[in-house]
Amino acid sequence: AQSVAQPEDQVNVAEGNPLTVKCTYSVSGNPYLFWYVQYPNRGLQFLLKYITGDNLVKGSYGFEAEFNKSQTSFHLKKPSALVSDSALYFCAVRGVIGFQKLVFGTGTRLLVSP
Amino acid sequence: DAGVIQSPRHEVTEMGQEVTLRCKPISGHNSLFWYRQTMMRGLELLIYFNNNVPIDDSGMPEDRFSAKMPNASFSTLKIQPSEPRDSAVYFCASSPGLAGVLQETQYFGPGTRLLVL
């Protein structure tokens, strides 16, 4: 069965600095990988996804993520953090074979300080 | 586009009562998902439908939970009888493709915050 690990419960970064939110996955075969963001009292919003092709995926709000197959990672990055980026970030994975659920990580809270 | 609509946004009920959560997916979407989010267990998929047919309900915690999708624009998640451990945020999501089109993005509603006393 597929699984996702987000090793950091919280990431703190100063505004203007680069940010990284880590994600590693386990799946049989090739993965489909997603990042979602959740603001307080809101549903999850799609940020970006990796399906195939270029390992660097660009998404909404200036976020990007790099797929690394050898390290089974899909870290979320942004060159310059904004205070408004403060939210809960979820990584999710599903395998490409058959009907498989989208499995979410436990989430990482990003706090961007002014 | 109104997005996925869920009602009610908040529900407070007493143990033993029946609770019905409602969802209207994005028009034209073929797949619908119900999730539950708690601090302890994170985000869990309860059930998903494709073309109004339940495909996988293995995440439904027990027989007290049931879900229906009578048509393409409406789904319900019912808990009867409710228990305090059912307190959580319940999300509905929809996606445009078939359930087998695995790269489809899911679009989430705002959630229903349920508190069972």
JSON list of C-alpha atoms in Angstrom, two decimals:
[
{"chain": "A", "resi": 1, "resn": "ALA", "atom": "CA", "xyz": [0.00, 0.00, 0.00]},
{"chain": "A", "resi": 2, "resn": "GLN", "atom": "CA", "xyz": [1.15, 3.51, -0.71]},
{"chain": "A", "resi": 3, "resn": "SER", "atom": "CA", "xyz": [2.17, 5.88, 2.05]},
{"chain": "A", "resi": 4, "resn": "VAL", "atom": "CA", "xyz": [3.44, 9.41, 2.51]},
{"chain": "A", "resi": 5, "resn": "ALA", "atom": "CA", "xyz": [5.72, 10.83, 5.17]},
{"chain": "A", "resi": 6, "resn": "GLN", "atom": "CA", "xyz": [6.00, 14.48, 6.06]},
{"chain": "A", "resi": 7, "resn": "PRO", "atom": "CA", "xyz": [8.75, 14.43, 8.66]},
{"chain": "A", "resi": 8, "resn": "GLU", "atom": "CA", "xyz": [8.28, 17.96, 9.96]},
{"chain": "A", "resi": 9, "resn": "ASP", "atom": "CA", "xyz": [5.19, 18.95, 11.91]},
{"chain": "A", "resi": 10, "resn": "GLN", "atom": "CA", "xyz": [6.13, 22.60, 11.51]},
{"chain": "A", "resi": 11, "resn": "VAL", "atom": "CA", "xyz": [8.50, 24.68, 9.43]},
{"chain": "A", "resi": 12, "resn": "ASN", "atom": "CA", "xyz": [9.41, 28.22, 10.44]},
{"chain": "A", "resi": 13, "resn": "VAL", "atom": "CA", "xyz": [10.89, 30.66, 7.96]},
{"chain": "A", "resi": 14, "resn": "ALA", "atom": "CA", "xyz": [11.34, 34.41, 7.75]},
{"chain": "A", "resi": 15, "resn": "GLU", "atom": "CA", "xyz": [9.57, 36.36, 5.04]},
{"chain": "A", "resi": 16, "resn": "GLY", "atom": "CA", "xyz": [11.72, 36.68, 1.96]},
{"chain": "A", "resi": 17, "resn": "ASN", "atom": "CA", "xyz": [13.73, 33.55, 2.69]},
{"chain": "A", "resi": 18, "resn": "PRO", "atom": "CA", "xyz": [13.42, 30.35, 0.67]},
{"chain": "A", "resi": 19, "resn": "LEU", "atom": "CA", "xyz": [11.24, 27.61, 2.08]},
{"chain": "A", "resi": 20, "resn": "THR", "atom": "CA", "xyz": [11.19, 23.84, 1.76]},
{"chain": "A", "resi": 21, "resn": "VAL", "atom": "CA", "xyz": [8.51, 21.46, 2.99]},
{"chain": "A", "resi": 22, "resn": "LYS", "atom": "CA", "xyz": [9.63, 17.86, 2.83]},
{"chain": "A", "resi": 23, "resn": "CYS", "atom": "CA", "xyz": [7.73, 14.84, 1.57]},
{"chain": "A", "resi": 24, "resn": "THR", "atom": "CA", "xyz": [8.78, 11.26, 0.93]},
{"chain": "A", "resi": 25, "resn": "TYR", "atom": "CA", "xyz": [6.56, 8.53, -0.41]},
{"chain": "A", "resi": 26, "resn": "SER", "atom": "CA", "xyz": [6.27, 4.80, -0.85]},
{"chain": "A", "resi": 27, "resn": "VAL", "atom": "CA", "xyz": [4.31, 3.25, -3.70]},
{"chain": "A", "resi": 28, "resn": "SER", "atom": "CA", "xyz": [4.45, 0.24, -5.96]},
{"chain": "A", "resi": 29, "resn": "GLY", "atom": "CA", "xyz": [5.49, 1.36, -9.40]},
{"chain": "A", "resi": 30, "resn": "ASN", "atom": "CA", "xyz": [5.36, 4.94, -10.52]},
{"chain": "A", "resi": 31, "resn": "PRO", "atom": "CA", "xyz": [3.60, 7.59, -8.46]},
{"chain": "A", "resi": 32, "resn": "TYR", "atom": "CA", "xyz": [1.24, 10.42, -9.02]},
{"chain": "A", "resi": 33, "resn": "LEU", "atom": "CA", "xyz": [2.17, 13.10, -6.47]},
{"chain": "A", "resi": 34, "resn": "PHE", "atom": "CA", "xyz": [0.22, 16.12, -5.27]},
{"chain": "A", "resi": 35, "resn": "TRP", "atom": "CA", "xyz": [0.60, 19.07, -2.94]},
{"chain": "A", "resi": 36, "resn": "TYR", "atom": "CA", "xyz": [-2.40, 20.73, -1.33]},
{"chain": "A", "resi": 37, "resn": "VAL", "atom": "CA", "xyz": [-2.62, 23.70, 1.03]},
{"chain": "A", "resi": 38, "resn": "GLN", "atom": "CA", "xyz": [-5.20, 24.26, 3.75]},
{"chain": "A", "resi": 39, "resn": "TYR", "atom": "CA", "xyz": [-5.90, 27.67, 5.25]},
{"chain": "A", "resi": 40, "resn": "PRO", "atom": "CA", "xyz": [-7.73, 27.93, 8.59]},
{"chain": "A", "resi": 41, "resn": "ASN", "atom": "CA", "xyz": [-11.36, 26.82, 8.43]},
{"chain": "A", "resi": 42, "resn": "ARG", "atom": "CA", "xyz": [-11.08, 26.10, 4.71]},
{"chain": "A", "resi": 43, "resn": "GLY", "atom": "CA", "xyz": [-10.93, 23.02, 2.52]},
{"chain": "A", "resi": 44, "resn": "LEU", "atom": "CA", "xyz": [-7.79, 21.81, 0.84]},
{"chain": "A", "resi": 45, "resn": "GLN", "atom": "CA", "xyz": [-6.67, 23.71, -2.24]},
{"chain": "A", "resi": 46, "resn": "PHE", "atom": "CA", "xyz": [-4.66, 22.14, -5.02]},
{"chain": "A", "resi": 47, "resn": "LEU", "atom": "CA", "xyz": [-1.16, 23.55, -5.51]},
{"chain": "A", "resi": 48, "resn": "LEU", "atom": "CA", "xyz": [0.58, 21.30, -8.00]},
{"chain": "A", "resi": 49, "resn": "LYS", "atom": "CA", "xyz": [1.02, 17.74, -9.16]},
{"chain": "A", "resi": 50, "resn": "TYR", "atom": "CA", "xyz": [3.59, 15.47, -10.75]},
{"chain": "A", "resi": 51, "resn": "ILE", "atom": "CA", "xyz": [2.30, 12.99, -13.31]},
{"chain": "A", "resi": 52, "resn": "THR", "atom": "CA", "xyz": [5.18, 12.43, -15.68]},
{"chain": "A", "resi": 53, "resn": "GLY", "atom": "CA", "xyz": [7.84, 14.34, -17.54]},
{"chain": "A", "resi": 54, "resn": "ASP", "atom": "CA", "xyz": [9.93, 17.14, -16.12]},
{"chain": "A", "resi": 55, "resn": "ASN", "atom": "CA", "xyz": [10.95, 16.46, -12.53]},
{"chain": "A", "resi": 56, "resn": "LEU", "atom": "CA", "xyz": [10.48, 20.10, -11.58]},
{"chain": "A", "resi": 57, "resn": "VAL", "atom": "CA", "xyz": [6.83, 20.99, -11.35]},
{"chain": "A", "resi": 58, "resn": "LYS", "atom": "CA", "xyz": [5.61, 24.57, -11.05]},
{"chain": "A", "resi": 59, "resn": "GLY", "atom": "CA", "xyz": [2.31, 25.36, -9.39]},
{"chain": "A", "resi": 60, "resn": "SER", "atom": "CA", "xyz": [0.16, 28.07, -7.92]},
{"chain": "A", "resi": 61, "resn": "TYR", "atom": "CA", "xyz": [1.37, 31.07, -5.89]},
{"chain": "A", "resi": 62, "resn": "GLY", "atom": "CA", "xyz": [5.01, 30.63, -6.94]},
{"chain": "A", "resi": 63, "resn": "PHE", "atom": "CA", "xyz": [5.40, 27.17, -5.44]},
{"chain": "A", "resi": 64, "resn": "GLU", "atom": "CA", "xyz": [7.31, 24.39, -7.13]},
{"chain": "A", "resi": 65, "resn": "ALA", "atom": "CA", "xyz": [8.22, 20.83, -6.27]},
{"chain": "A", "resi": 66, "resn": "GLU", "atom": "CA", "xyz": [10.96, 18.50, -7.41]},
{"chain": "A", "resi": 67, "resn": "PHE", "atom": "CA", "xyz": [10.31, 14.84, -8.02]},
{"chain": "A", "resi": 68, "resn": "ASN", "atom": "CA", "xyz": [13.31, 12.69, -7.09]},
{"chain": "A", "resi": 69, "resn": "LYS", "atom": "CA", "xyz": [12.71, 9.07, -7.91]},
{"chain": "A", "resi": 70, "resn": "SER", "atom": "CA", "xyz": [15.92, 7.73, -6.39]},
{"chain": "A", "resi": 71, "resn": "GLN", "atom": "CA", "xyz": [15.17, 9.39, -3.07]},
{"chain": "A", "resi": 72, "resn": "THR", "atom": "CA", "xyz": [11.40, 8.86, -3.38]},
{"chain": "A", "resi": 73, "resn": "SER", "atom": "CA", "xyz": [10.88, 12.49, -2.48]},
{"chain": "A", "resi": 74, "resn": "PHE", "atom": "CA", "xyz": [8.69, 15.33, -3.65]},
{"chain": "A", "resi": 75, "resn": "HIS", "atom": "CA", "xyz": [9.72, 18.38, -1.64]},
{"chain": "A", "resi": 76, "resn": "LEU", "atom": "CA", "xyz": [7.75, 21.60, -1.95]},
{"chain": "A", "resi": 77, "resn": "LYS", "atom": "CA", "xyz": [9.77, 24.78, -2.43]},
{"chain": "A", "resi": 78, "resn": "LYS", "atom": "CA", "xyz": [9.39, 28.50, -2.89]},
{"chain": "A", "resi": 79, "resn": "PRO", "atom": "CA", "xyz": [12.26, 30.91, -3.50]},
{"chain": "A", "resi": 80, "resn": "SER", "atom": "CA", "xyz": [10.88, 33.73, -1.36]},
{"chain": "A", "resi": 81, "resn": "ALA", "atom": "CA", "xyz": [8.30, 33.10, 1.37]},
{"chain": "A", "resi": 82, "resn": "LEU", "atom": "CA", "xyz": [5.39, 35.43, 2.12]},
{"chain": "A", "resi": 83, "resn": "VAL", "atom": "CA", "xyz": [3.57, 35.82, 5.42]},
{"chain": "A", "resi": 84, "resn": "SER", "atom": "CA", "xyz": [0.41, 34.85, 3.55]},
{"chain": "A", "resi": 85, "resn": "ASP", "atom": "CA", "xyz": [1.97, 31.45, 2.76]},
{"chain": "A", "resi": 86, "resn": "SER", "atom": "CA", "xyz": [1.44, 30.47, 6.39]},
{"chain": "A", "resi": 87, "resn": "ALA", "atom": "CA", "xyz": [-0.87, 27.46, 6.27]},
{"chain": "A", "resi": 88, "resn": "LEU", "atom": "CA", "xyz": [-1.02, 23.67, 6.54]},
{"chain": "A", "resi": 89, "resn": "TYR", "atom": "CA", "xyz": [0.53, 21.80, 3.62]},
{"chain": "A", "resi": 90, "resn": "PHE", "atom": "CA", "xyz": [-0.32, 18.25, 2.61]},
{"chain": "A", "resi": 91, "resn": "CYS", "atom": "CA", "xyz": [1.57, 15.92, 0.31]},
{"chain": "A", "resi": 92, "resn": "ALA", "atom": "CA", "xyz": [-0.41, 13.10, -1.31]},
{"chain": "A", "resi": 93, "resn": "VAL", "atom": "CA", "xyz": [0.40, 10.10, -3.46]},
{"chain": "A", "resi": 94, "resn": "ARG", "atom": "CA", "xyz": [-1.32, 7.38, -5.42]},
{"chain": "A", "resi": 95, "resn": "GLY", "atom": "CA", "xyz": [0.09, 4.62, -7.54]},
{"chain": "A", "resi": 96, "resn": "VAL", "atom": "CA", "xyz": [-0.58, 4.49, -11.25]},
{"chain": "A", "resi": 97, "resn": "ILE", "atom": "CA", "xyz": [-1.74, 0.88, -11.25]},
{"chain": "A", "resi": 98, "resn": "GLY", "atom": "CA", "xyz": [-5.40, 0.13, -10.91]},
{"chain": "A", "resi": 99, "resn": "PHE", "atom": "CA", "xyz": [-7.84, 1.89, -8.61]},
{"chain": "A", "resi": 100, "resn": "GLN", "atom": "CA", "xyz": [-5.86, 3.32, -5.73]},
{"chain": "A", "resi": 101, "resn": "LYS", "atom": "CA", "xyz": [-6.81, 5.82, -3.11]},
{"chain": "A", "resi": 102, "resn": "LEU", "atom": "CA", "xyz": [-5.11, 9.17, -2.85]},
{"chain": "A", "resi": 103, "resn": "VAL", "atom": "CA", "xyz": [-3.16, 8.90, 0.41]},
{"chain": "A", "resi": 104, "resn": "PHE", "atom": "CA", "xyz": [-2.35, 12.09, 2.28]},
{"chain": "A", "resi": 105, "resn": "GLY", "atom": "CA", "xyz": [0.49, 12.84, 4.64]},
{"chain": "A", "resi": 106, "resn": "THR", "atom": "CA", "xyz": [-0.12, 14.17, 8.12]},
{"chain": "A", "resi": 107, "resn": "GLY", "atom": "CA", "xyz": [0.54, 17.73, 7.05]},
{"chain": "A", "resi": 108, "resn": "THR", "atom": "CA", "xyz": [3.23, 20.31, 7.78]},
{"chain": "A", "resi": 109, "resn": "ARG", "atom": "CA", "xyz": [2.38, 23.65, 9.29]},
{"chain": "A", "resi": 110, "resn": "LEU", "atom": "CA", "xyz": [4.33, 26.49, 7.66]},
{"chain": "A", "resi": 111, "resn": "LEU", "atom": "CA", "xyz": [4.79, 29.65, 9.67]},
{"chain": "A", "resi": 112, "resn": "VAL", "atom": "CA", "xyz": [6.29, 32.63, 7.88]},
{"chain": "A", "resi": 113, "resn": "SER", "atom": "CA", "xyz": [7.32, 35.44, 10.18]},
{"chain": "A", "resi": 114, "resn": "PRO", "atom": "CA", "xyz": [7.44, 39.08, 9.09]},
{"chain": "B", "resi": 1, "resn": "ASP", "atom": "CA", "xyz": [-17.87, 28.44, -10.66]},
{"chain": "B", "resi": 2, "resn": "ALA", "atom": "CA", "xyz": [-19.23, 27.95, -7.15]},
{"chain": "B", "resi": 3, "resn": "GLY", "atom": "CA", "xyz": [-16.89, 25.12, -6.28]},
{"chain": "B", "resi": 4, "resn": "VAL", "atom": "CA", "xyz": [-17.88, 22.18, -4.09]},
{"chain": "B", "resi": 5, "resn": "ILE", "atom": "CA", "xyz": [-20.67, 23.17, -1.71]},
{"chain": "B", "resi": 6, "resn": "GLN", "atom": "CA", "xyz": [-21.15, 21.53, 1.66]},
{"chain": "B", "resi": 7, "resn": "SER", "atom": "CA", "xyz": [-23.84, 22.00, 4.26]},
{"chain": "B", "resi": 8, "resn": "PRO", "atom": "CA", "xyz": [-24.08, 22.60, 7.08]},
{"chain": "B", "resi": 9, "resn": "ARG", "atom": "CA", "xyz": [-20.75, 24.26, 7.78]},
{"chain": "B", "resi": 10, "resn": "HIS", "atom": "CA", "xyz": [-21.05, 23.49, 11.48]},
{"chain": "B", "resi": 11, "resn": "GLU", "atom": "CA", "xyz": [-23.12, 20.88, 13.30]},
{"chain": "B", "resi": 12, "resn": "VAL", "atom": "CA", "xyz": [-23.42, 20.30, 17.02]},
{"chain": "B", "resi": 13, "resn": "THR", "atom": "CA", "xyz": [-25.48, 17.33, 18.12]},
{"chain": "B", "resi": 14, "resn": "GLU", "atom": "CA", "xyz": [-25.90, 14.98, 21.01]},
{"chain": "B", "resi": 15, "resn": "MET", "atom": "CA", "xyz": [-24.73, 11.41, 21.12]},
{"chain": "B", "resi": 16, "resn": "GLY", "atom": "CA", "xyz": [-27.26, 9.05, 19.60]},
{"chain": "B", "resi": 17, "resn": "GLN", "atom": "CA", "xyz": [-28.73, 11.56, 17.20]},
{"chain": "B", "resi": 18, "resn": "GLU", "atom": "CA", "xyz": [-28.73, 11.16, 13.45]},
{"chain": "B", "resi": 19, "resn": "VAL", "atom": "CA", "xyz": [-26.47, 13.48, 11.48]},
{"chain": "B", "resi": 20, "resn": "THR", "atom": "CA", "xyz": [-26.72, 14.14, 7.75]},
{"chain": "B", "resi": 21, "resn": "LEU", "atom": "CA", "xyz": [-24.02, 15.98, 5.86]},
{"chain": "B", "resi": 22, "resn": "ARG", "atom": "CA", "xyz": [-24.64, 17.23, 2.34]},
{"chain": "B", "resi": 23, "resn": "CYS", "atom": "CA", "xyz": [-22.47, 17.88, -0.66]},
{"chain": "B", "resi": 24, "resn": "LYS", "atom": "CA", "xyz": [-22.97, 19.37, -4.09]},
{"chain": "B", "resi": 25, "resn": "PRO", "atom": "CA", "xyz": [-20.01, 18.63, -6.38]},
{"chain": "B", "resi": 26, "resn": "ILE", "atom": "CA", "xyz": [-18.75, 20.87, -9.13]},
{"chain": "B", "resi": 27, "resn": "SER", "atom": "CA", "xyz": [-21.02, 20.61, -12.14]},
{"chain": "B", "resi": 28, "resn": "GLY", "atom": "CA", "xyz": [-19.70, 18.13, -14.69]},
{"chain": "B", "resi": 29, "resn": "HIS", "atom": "CA", "xyz": [-17.45, 16.28, -12.28]},
{"chain": "B", "resi": 30, "resn": "ASN", "atom": "CA", "xyz": [-17.82, 12.51, -12.39]},
{"chain": "B", "resi": 31, "resn": "SER", "atom": "CA", "xyz": [-16.15, 11.47, -9.15]},
{"chain": "B", "resi": 32, "resn": "LEU", "atom": "CA", "xyz": [-17.04, 12.41, -5.58]},
{"chain": "B", "resi": 33, "resn": "PHE", "atom": "CA", "xyz": [-15.10, 11.71, -2.40]},
{"chain": "B", "resi": 34, "resn": "TRP", "atom": "CA", "xyz": [-15.90, 11.95, 1.31]},
{"chain": "B", "resi": 35, "resn": "TYR", "atom": "CA", "xyz": [-13.00, 12.52, 3.72]},
{"chain": "B", "resi": 36, "resn": "ARG", "atom": "CA", "xyz": [-12.73, 12.89, 7.48]},
{"chain": "B", "resi": 37, "resn": "GLN", "atom": "CA", "xyz": [-10.04, 14.99, 9.14]},
{"chain": "B", "resi": 38, "resn": "THR", "atom": "CA", "xyz": [-9.02, 14.66, 12.78]},
{"chain": "B", "resi": 39, "resn": "MET", "atom": "CA", "xyz": [-5.92, 15.64, 14.68]},
{"chain": "B", "resi": 40, "resn": "MET", "atom": "CA", "xyz": [-5.23, 12.03, 15.61]},
{"chain": "B", "resi": 41, "resn": "ARG", "atom": "CA", "xyz": [-5.76, 10.34, 12.26]},
{"chain": "B", "resi": 42, "resn": "GLY", "atom": "CA", "xyz": [-5.21, 13.14, 9.76]},
{"chain": "B", "resi": 43, "resn": "LEU", "atom": "CA", "xyz": [-7.14, 13.05, 6.51]},
{"chain": "B", "resi": 44, "resn": "GLU", "atom": "CA", "xyz": [-8.90, 9.76, 5.78]},
{"chain": "B", "resi": 45, "resn": "LEU", "atom": "CA", "xyz": [-10.84, 8.76, 2.69]},
{"chain": "B", "resi": 46, "resn": "LEU", "atom": "CA", "xyz": [-14.20, 7.33, 3.70]},
{"chain": "B", "resi": 47, "resn": "ILE", "atom": "CA", "xyz": [-15.83, 6.55, 0.37]},
{"chain": "B", "resi": 48, "resn": "TYR", "atom": "CA", "xyz": [-15.76, 7.58, -3.24]},
{"chain": "B", "resi": 49, "resn": "PHE", "atom": "CA", "xyz": [-18.31, 7.49, -6.04]},
{"chain": "B", "resi": 50, "resn": "ASN", "atom": "CA", "xyz": [-17.87, 7.42, -9.77]},
{"chain": "B", "resi": 51, "resn": "ASN", "atom": "CA", "xyz": [-20.87, 8.32, -11.93]},
{"chain": "B", "resi": 52, "resn": "ASN", "atom": "CA", "xyz": [-23.05, 8.13, -8.78]},
{"chain": "B", "resi": 53, "resn": "VAL", "atom": "CA", "xyz": [-21.96, 4.55, -8.03]},
{"chain": "B", "resi": 54, "resn": "PRO", "atom": "CA", "xyz": [-19.98, 3.77, -4.85]},
{"chain": "B", "resi": 55, "resn": "ILE", "atom": "CA", "xyz": [-16.61, 2.37, -5.93]},
{"chain": "B", "resi": 56, "resn": "ASP", "atom": "CA", "xyz": [-14.73, 1.97, -2.68]},
{"chain": "B", "resi": 57, "resn": "ASP", "atom": "CA", "xyz": [-16.28, 2.26, 0.78]},
{"chain": "B", "resi": 58, "resn": "SER", "atom": "CA", "xyz": [-13.52, 0.47, 2.64]},
{"chain": "B", "resi": 59, "resn": "GLY", "atom": "CA", "xyz": [-12.74, 3.61, 4.59]},
{"chain": "B", "resi": 60, "resn": "MET", "atom": "CA", "xyz": [-16.19, 3.86, 6.14]},
{"chain": "B", "resi": 61, "resn": "PRO", "atom": "CA", "xyz": [-15.49, 3.24, 9.82]},
{"chain": "B", "resi": 62, "resn": "GLU", "atom": "CA", "xyz": [-18.54, 1.15, 10.67]},
{"chain": "B", "resi": 63, "resn": "ASP", "atom": "CA", "xyz": [-22.14, 0.45, 9.90]},
{"chain": "B", "resi": 64, "resn": "ARG", "atom": "CA", "xyz": [-23.24, 3.64, 11.58]},
{"chain": "B", "resi": 65, "resn": "PHE", "atom": "CA", "xyz": [-21.91, 5.48, 8.55]},
{"chain": "B", "resi": 66, "resn": "SER", "atom": "CA", "xyz": [-23.66, 5.44, 5.20]},
{"chain": "B", "resi": 67, "resn": "ALA", "atom": "CA", "xyz": [-23.33, 7.51, 2.04]},
{"chain": "B", "resi": 68, "resn": "LYS", "atom": "CA", "xyz": [-25.55, 7.98, -0.97]},
{"chain": "B", "resi": 69, "resn": "MET", "atom": "CA", "xyz": [-25.35, 9.76, -4.28]},
{"chain": "B", "resi": 70, "resn": "PRO", "atom": "CA", "xyz": [-28.84, 9.77, -5.79]},
{"chain": "B", "resi": 71, "resn": "ASN", "atom": "CA", "xyz": [-27.80, 11.96, -8.71]},
{"chain": "B", "resi": 72, "resn": "ALA", "atom": "CA", "xyz": [-24.77, 13.68, -10.20]},
{"chain": "B", "resi": 73, "resn": "SER", "atom": "CA", "xyz": [-25.30, 16.88, -8.25]},
{"chain": "B", "resi": 74, "resn": "PHE", "atom": "CA", "xyz": [-25.93, 15.67, -4.71]},
{"chain": "B", "resi": 75, "resn": "SER", "atom": "CA", "xyz": [-24.48, 13.34, -2.10]},
{"chain": "B", "resi": 76, "resn": "THR", "atom": "CA", "xyz": [-25.12, 12.71, 1.58]},
{"chain": "B", "resi": 77, "resn": "LEU", "atom": "CA", "xyz": [-23.08, 11.21, 4.38]},
{"chain": "B", "resi": 78, "resn": "LYS", "atom": "CA", "xyz": [-25.19, 9.99, 7.27]},
{"chain": "B", "resi": 79, "resn": "ILE", "atom": "CA", "xyz": [-24.15, 8.95, 10.75]},
{"chain": "B", "resi": 80, "resn": "GLN", "atom": "CA", "xyz": [-26.75, 7.09, 12.79]},
{"chain": "B", "resi": 81, "resn": "PRO", "atom": "CA", "xyz": [-26.40, 6.97, 15.74]},
{"chain": "B", "resi": 82, "resn": "SER", "atom": "CA", "xyz": [-23.66, 9.52, 16.22]},
{"chain": "B", "resi": 83, "resn": "GLU", "atom": "CA", "xyz": [-20.97, 9.16, 18.89]},
{"chain": "B", "resi": 84, "resn": "PRO", "atom": "CA", "xyz": [-18.49, 11.65, 20.39]},
{"chain": "B", "resi": 85, "resn": "ARG", "atom": "CA", "xyz": [-15.61, 9.96, 18.55]},
{"chain": "B", "resi": 86, "resn": "ASP", "atom": "CA", "xyz": [-17.24, 10.95, 15.26]},
{"chain": "B", "resi": 87, "resn": "SER", "atom": "CA", "xyz": [-16.37, 14.57, 15.99]},
{"chain": "B", "resi": 88, "resn": "ALA", "atom": "CA", "xyz": [-14.23, 15.75, 13.10]},
{"chain": "B", "resi": 89, "resn": "VAL", "atom": "CA", "xyz": [-14.21, 17.89, 10.00]},
{"chain": "B", "resi": 90, "resn": "TYR", "atom": "CA", "xyz": [-15.82, 16.11, 7.07]},
{"chain": "B", "resi": 91, "resn": "PHE", "atom": "CA", "xyz": [-14.78, 17.15, 3.58]},
{"chain": "B", "resi": 92, "resn": "CYS", "atom": "CA", "xyz": [-16.37, 16.42, 0.27]},
{"chain": "B", "resi": 93, "resn": "ALA", "atom": "CA", "xyz": [-14.26, 16.60, -2.90]},
{"chain": "B", "resi": 94, "resn": "SER", "atom": "CA", "xyz": [-14.96, 16.10, -6.57]},
{"chain": "B", "resi": 95, "resn": "SER", "atom": "CA", "xyz": [-12.86, 15.51, -9.64]},
{"chain": "B", "resi": 96, "resn": "PRO", "atom": "CA", "xyz": [-13.65, 15.86, -13.32]},
{"chain": "B", "resi": 97, "resn": "GLY", "atom": "CA", "xyz": [-12.54, 12.47, -14.59]},
{"chain": "B", "resi": 98, "resn": "LEU", "atom": "CA", "xyz": [-13.38, 8.89, -14.06]},
{"chain": "B", "resi": 99, "resn": "ALA", "atom": "CA", "xyz": [-12.11, 7.26, -10.89]},
{"chain": "B", "resi": 100, "resn": "GLY", "atom": "CA", "xyz": [-9.69, 5.35, -13.04]},
{"chain": "B", "resi": 101, "resn": "VAL", "atom": "CA", "xyz": [-8.13, 8.51, -14.37]},
{"chain": "B", "resi": 102, "resn": "LEU", "atom": "CA", "xyz": [-5.79, 8.69, -11.46]},
{"chain": "B", "resi": 103, "resn": "GLN", "atom": "CA", "xyz": [-4.01, 11.91, -12.24]},
{"chain": "B", "resi": 104, "resn": "GLU", "atom": "CA", "xyz": [-7.18, 13.95, -11.90]},
{"chain": "B", "resi": 105, "resn": "THR", "atom": "CA", "xyz": [-7.04, 16.72, -9.33]},
{"chain": "B", "resi": 106, "resn": "GLN", "atom": "CA", "xyz": [-9.56, 16.65, -6.52]},
{"chain": "B", "resi": 107, "resn": "TYR", "atom": "CA", "xyz": [-11.34, 19.87, -5.57]},
{"chain": "B", "resi": 108, "resn": "PHE", "atom": "CA", "xyz": [-12.36, 20.16, -1.95]},
{"chain": "B", "resi": 109, "resn": "GLY", "atom": "CA", "xyz": [-15.34, 21.79, -0.32]},
{"chain": "B", "resi": 110, "resn": "PRO", "atom": "CA", "xyz": [-15.02, 23.98, 2.79]},
{"chain": "B", "resi": 111, "resn": "GLY", "atom": "CA", "xyz": [-15.91, 21.10, 5.10]},
{"chain": "B", "resi": 112, "resn": "THR", "atom": "CA", "xyz": [-18.48, 20.45, 7.82]},
{"chain": "B", "resi": 113, "resn": "ARG", "atom": "CA", "xyz": [-17.22, 20.73, 11.37]},
{"chain": "B", "resi": 114, "resn": "LEU", "atom": "CA", "xyz": [-19.12, 18.14, 13.43]},
{"chain": "B", "resi": 115, "resn": "LEU", "atom": "CA", "xyz": [-19.18, 18.08, 17.20]},
{"chain": "B", "resi": 116, "resn": "VAL", "atom": "CA", "xyz": [-20.98, 15.24, 18.93]},
{"chain": "B", "resi": 117, "resn": "LEU", "atom": "CA", "xyz": [-21.54, 15.85, 22.62]}
]
